[in-house]
Amino acid sequence: MTRFKDQVAIVTGSAQGIGKAVALQLGSEGALVISVDQNAEGANTTAEECGNSSIGIQCDIGDPQQVSSLHETVVTQYGGVDVLVNNAAIVPFIAWDDVDFDHWRQIMRVNLDGTFLMCRASSDVMRKKEYGRIVNIISNTIFAGTPNMAAYVSAKGGVFGLTRALATELGAYKITVNGVTPGLTNTEGVQSTPHKDAFEFVEMLQPIKGHNQPSDIAPAVVFLASPEAHRITGQVLNVDAGMVRW
Ligand code: NAD
Ligand code: 4PL
């Protein structure tokens, strides 16, 4: 398929995990991928694997200046952005008793503020072309209220609200804004925390058994990012093997 031929797609947090799987599928369907991550080496590796002259750019999405210079580079070199996938986030495992204001701010800075900064800058570029697809990676924890991640769940709830609000604000420019809520997924991030021990529990709640892999999440994201999804906006697609229904 070449649904993204001649399109430029920014994918944040694409050095590994779900972001990398999304970047690779967009690349395989013809997109020039701007692979954005704090991890420069990982971002570059993903870009090489994407083909189509894709590039890696190191950027902390929580830093307004870095987000601004990222967009200057993209506009200067490519003239625009067709797709933005907001995937970069911190995925913490922290008992409620240990959640202090420093932790809360650290999570909000990246997971909510970072998503805002990327939406702000990319949508200003998309508006000029009157075309755009924004897909926010949320989490099914906003429905389940999953333990040991209160700040994370709160930030993702904010991204959920932003998705609906931006769909309203940007509709006039033919920019759609949607979200995907993955369930627990087998990524490098999850494997490095006690979340990895929750697979058995969540599988009990899933009608479809087995562990979600990054490549299971990517097709839903890529569909919402595609030209054919032009009548879908302000929506959230849950991809968690049926763990929660809403
Ligand atoms: P991961 O931890 O494996 O990878 C996250 C990537 O984001 C890393 O490459 C990291 O360097 C990058 N990143 C983190 N902070 C950044 C910043 N400030 N600026 C730029 N890059 C930054 O994560 P994952 O498990 O693949 O999750 C990806 C997305 O999916 C996240 O939004 C997460 O909340 C969401 N999600 C994950 C799961 C899961 O179980 N893995 C479930 C639901 C939702
Ligand atoms: C069900 O988004 O959706 C653990 C860790 N369990 O990050 C998540 C579930 C985690 C999730 C998530």
XYZ file of C-alpha atoms and ligand atoms in Angstrom:
302
model
C 0.000 0.000 0.000
C 1.134 3.564 -0.674
C -1.456 5.554 1.267
C 1.260 7.992 2.410
C 3.155 8.566 -0.835
C 4.592 12.137 -0.906
C 3.520 12.714 2.708
C 5.622 13.884 5.648
C 4.820 12.210 8.977
C 6.207 13.171 12.385
C 6.188 10.338 14.930
C 7.360 11.211 18.446
C 8.967 8.643 20.723
C 9.775 6.473 17.713
C 13.168 5.140 18.869
C 11.399 2.056 20.259
C 8.092 0.451 21.161
C 4.733 1.539 19.742
C 6.178 4.693 18.151
C 8.744 2.682 16.228
C 6.085 0.243 14.954
C 3.935 3.183 13.782
C 6.924 4.849 12.076
C 7.880 1.618 10.283
C 4.342 1.054 8.978
C 4.060 4.671 7.789
C 7.425 4.274 6.032
C 6.373 0.977 4.442
C 3.330 2.793 3.032
C 5.414 5.546 1.466
C 5.730 8.290 4.102
C 8.875 10.286 4.690
C 9.064 9.860 8.457
C 10.504 12.439 10.822
C 11.469 10.136 13.676
C 11.553 12.296 16.800
C 12.970 11.085 20.091
C 15.121 12.153 23.006
C 17.241 9.168 22.067
C 19.080 10.429 18.953
C 20.661 7.105 18.043
C 17.340 5.259 18.279
C 15.573 7.948 16.259
C 18.189 7.681 13.505
C 18.006 3.888 13.399
C 14.208 3.970 13.037
C 14.501 6.575 10.259
C 16.967 4.391 8.337
C 14.613 1.415 8.623
C 11.675 3.555 7.405
C 13.293 4.321 4.028
C 11.967 7.147 1.784
C 14.816 9.472 2.925
C 13.300 9.547 6.431
C 15.310 11.366 9.089
C 15.813 11.180 12.840
C 15.694 14.333 14.966
C 16.631 14.500 18.617
C 14.063 16.520 20.557
C 12.641 16.689 24.058
C 8.941 17.297 23.363
C 8.558 18.951 26.781
C 10.905 21.799 25.811
C 9.157 24.616 23.867
C 12.387 25.770 22.202
C 13.312 22.307 20.985
C 9.803 21.747 19.607
C 9.975 25.100 17.854
C 13.362 24.416 16.234
C 12.180 20.925 15.214
C 9.317 22.541 13.306
C 11.591 25.160 11.734
C 13.781 22.359 10.416
C 10.804 20.399 9.056
C 9.226 23.420 7.357
C 12.539 24.556 5.849
C 13.506 21.106 4.570
C 10.117 19.637 3.601
C 7.687 22.551 3.367
C 5.029 21.050 5.627
C 3.682 18.242 7.778
C 0.804 15.947 6.794
C 0.704 13.612 9.798
C 1.580 14.038 13.475
C 1.546 11.002 15.769
C 1.959 12.059 19.401
C 3.361 8.893 20.933
C 6.292 9.983 23.143
C 5.518 9.628 26.839
C 6.960 8.542 30.138
C 5.341 5.304 31.360
C 5.978 5.247 35.124
C 5.214 2.585 37.722
C 4.862 4.385 41.052
C 2.805 3.661 44.163
C 0.334 6.404 45.081
C 2.197 6.957 48.382
C 5.288 7.965 46.404
C 3.515 10.359 44.045
C 4.705 13.838 44.980
C 4.450 17.117 43.105
C 7.856 16.654 41.444
C 6.718 13.348 39.912
C 3.355 14.841 38.932
C 5.068 17.752 37.141
C 7.602 15.464 35.408
C 4.783 13.377 33.927
C 2.616 16.380 33.006
C 5.592 18.142 31.383
C 6.172 15.374 28.870
C 2.883 13.481 28.513
C 0.488 16.454 28.463
C 2.560 19.640 27.903
C 4.706 17.879 25.279
C 1.617 16.730 23.390
C 0.217 20.275 23.531
C 3.481 21.793 22.243
C 3.638 19.353 19.319
C -0.047 19.928 18.442
C 0.359 23.690 18.690
C 3.367 23.826 16.354
C 2.348 21.126 13.838
C -1.246 22.313 13.473
C -0.019 25.831 12.689
C 1.942 24.304 9.801
C -0.919 22.005 8.689
C -3.412 24.889 8.625
C -1.575 26.522 5.742
C -2.156 23.450 3.539
C -5.672 22.838 4.833
C -4.781 19.184 5.366
C -3.657 17.288 8.426
C -3.977 14.162 10.540
C -3.158 14.231 14.243
C -3.274 10.934 16.133
C -2.679 10.987 19.883
C -1.569 7.807 21.616
C -3.560 7.739 24.840
C -4.035 4.579 26.973
C -6.886 2.350 28.105
C -5.852 3.300 31.656
C -8.147 6.353 31.222
C -11.074 3.888 31.307
C -9.642 1.367 33.790
C -7.984 3.726 36.293
C -5.039 1.353 36.370
C -3.036 1.343 39.661
C 0.484 2.700 40.192
C 0.230 5.440 37.567
C -2.062 8.188 38.885
C -0.180 11.099 37.269
C 0.101 9.148 34.001
C -3.631 8.354 33.937
C -4.385 12.017 34.655
C -2.095 13.272 31.881
C -3.646 10.786 29.411
C -7.101 11.997 30.457
C -5.887 15.463 29.521
C -4.764 14.241 26.110
C -8.222 12.670 25.664
C -9.837 16.071 26.314
C -7.353 17.840 24.061
C -8.191 15.380 21.262
C -11.873 16.333 21.372
C -11.205 20.078 21.768
C -8.696 20.209 18.914
C -11.016 18.264 16.629
C -13.439 21.154 17.074
C -10.822 23.893 16.685
C -9.130 22.431 13.609
C -12.053 21.017 11.631
C -12.365 24.192 9.569
C -8.868 23.537 8.192
C -9.668 19.901 7.270
C -7.374 18.663 10.021
C -8.656 15.609 11.902
C -7.634 14.832 15.479
C -8.177 11.361 16.905
C -6.804 9.112 19.609
C -5.872 5.462 20.063
C -5.992 3.840 23.508
C -3.713 0.799 23.594
C -3.917 -1.699 26.412
C -0.831 -3.134 28.092
C 1.628 -3.703 25.238
C 4.906 -5.569 25.086
C 7.421 -2.739 24.585
C 10.944 -2.038 25.796
C 9.474 0.544 28.173
C 7.051 -1.938 29.754
C 9.701 -4.660 29.935
C 11.887 -2.350 32.039
C 9.216 -1.833 34.756
C 6.966 -4.000 37.004
C 4.206 -3.434 34.393
C 5.661 -6.498 32.685
C 4.228 -8.641 35.502
C 0.653 -7.488 34.736
C 0.246 -9.354 31.432
C -1.307 -12.416 33.081
C -3.871 -10.254 34.900
C -4.920 -8.195 31.878
C -5.095 -11.325 29.726
C -7.751 -12.628 32.130
C -9.891 -9.608 31.170
C -9.267 -9.896 27.402
C -11.747 -11.810 25.206
C -8.881 -12.194 22.746
C -6.007 -13.840 24.621
C -2.299 -13.172 24.146
C -0.091 -10.106 24.674
C -0.514 -6.911 22.617
C 2.554 -6.212 20.482
C 3.525 -2.774 19.074
C 2.718 -4.038 15.555
C -0.852 -4.812 16.755
C -1.393 -1.149 17.698
C 0.171 0.458 14.609
C -2.559 -0.405 12.013
C -5.242 1.485 13.979
C -2.979 4.524 14.286
C -2.018 4.427 10.620
C -5.667 4.123 9.529
C -6.624 7.271 11.467
C -3.553 9.011 9.990
C -4.530 8.100 6.427
C -6.362 10.265 3.861
C -9.282 7.794 3.802
C -10.193 8.554 7.456
C -11.267 12.085 6.452
C -14.783 11.826 7.987
C -13.510 10.635 11.386
C -12.517 13.258 13.953
C -12.639 13.703 17.726
C -12.808 9.919 18.163
C -10.905 7.417 20.242
C -10.254 3.868 19.049
C -9.515 1.369 21.827
C -7.006 -1.354 20.894
C -6.630 -3.681 23.881
C -7.941 -7.105 22.806
C -11.264 -6.157 24.394
C -10.023 -5.623 27.961
C -12.334 -2.610 28.411
C -15.518 -1.659 26.482
C -16.828 1.903 26.289
P 8.575 3.248 25.540
O 8.918 3.714 26.914
O 8.977 1.870 25.140
O 9.125 4.270 24.460
C 8.872 5.635 24.606
C 9.781 6.438 23.721
O 9.495 7.821 23.955
C 11.263 6.235 24.041
O 11.998 6.044 22.857
C 11.652 7.525 24.743
O 13.010 7.900 24.531
C 10.704 8.528 24.102
N 10.501 9.702 24.944
C 10.199 9.743 26.268
N 10.155 11.005 26.708
C 10.429 11.797 25.652
C 10.558 13.202 25.471
N 10.409 14.061 26.508
N 10.847 13.686 24.247
C 11.024 12.829 23.215
N 10.939 11.495 23.325
C 10.649 10.980 24.526
O 6.987 3.464 25.402
P 5.831 2.546 24.758
O 5.492 1.494 25.740
O 6.166 2.200 23.355
O 4.628 3.603 24.766
C 4.446 4.472 23.688
C 3.144 5.242 23.870
O 2.074 4.326 24.057
C 3.127 6.155 25.087
O 2.331 7.294 24.809
C 2.426 5.312 26.126
O 1.818 6.100 27.130
C 1.414 4.614 25.264
N 0.900 3.373 25.812
C 1.727 2.346 26.095
C 1.210 1.169 26.613
C 2.079 0.010 26.927
O 1.603 -0.898 27.642
N 3.310 -0.065 26.436
C -0.167 1.052 26.828
C -0.987 2.137 26.521
C -0.444 3.294 26.011
C -3.610 -1.840 31.084
O -0.615 2.503 29.318
O -2.791 0.403 29.485
C -0.209 -1.080 32.269
C 1.383 0.771 31.477
N -1.419 -1.664 32.098
O 1.119 1.835 30.549
C -0.122 1.681 30.059
C -2.284 -1.171 31.214
C 0.147 0.006 31.504
C -1.958 -0.070 30.404
C -0.725 0.515 30.616
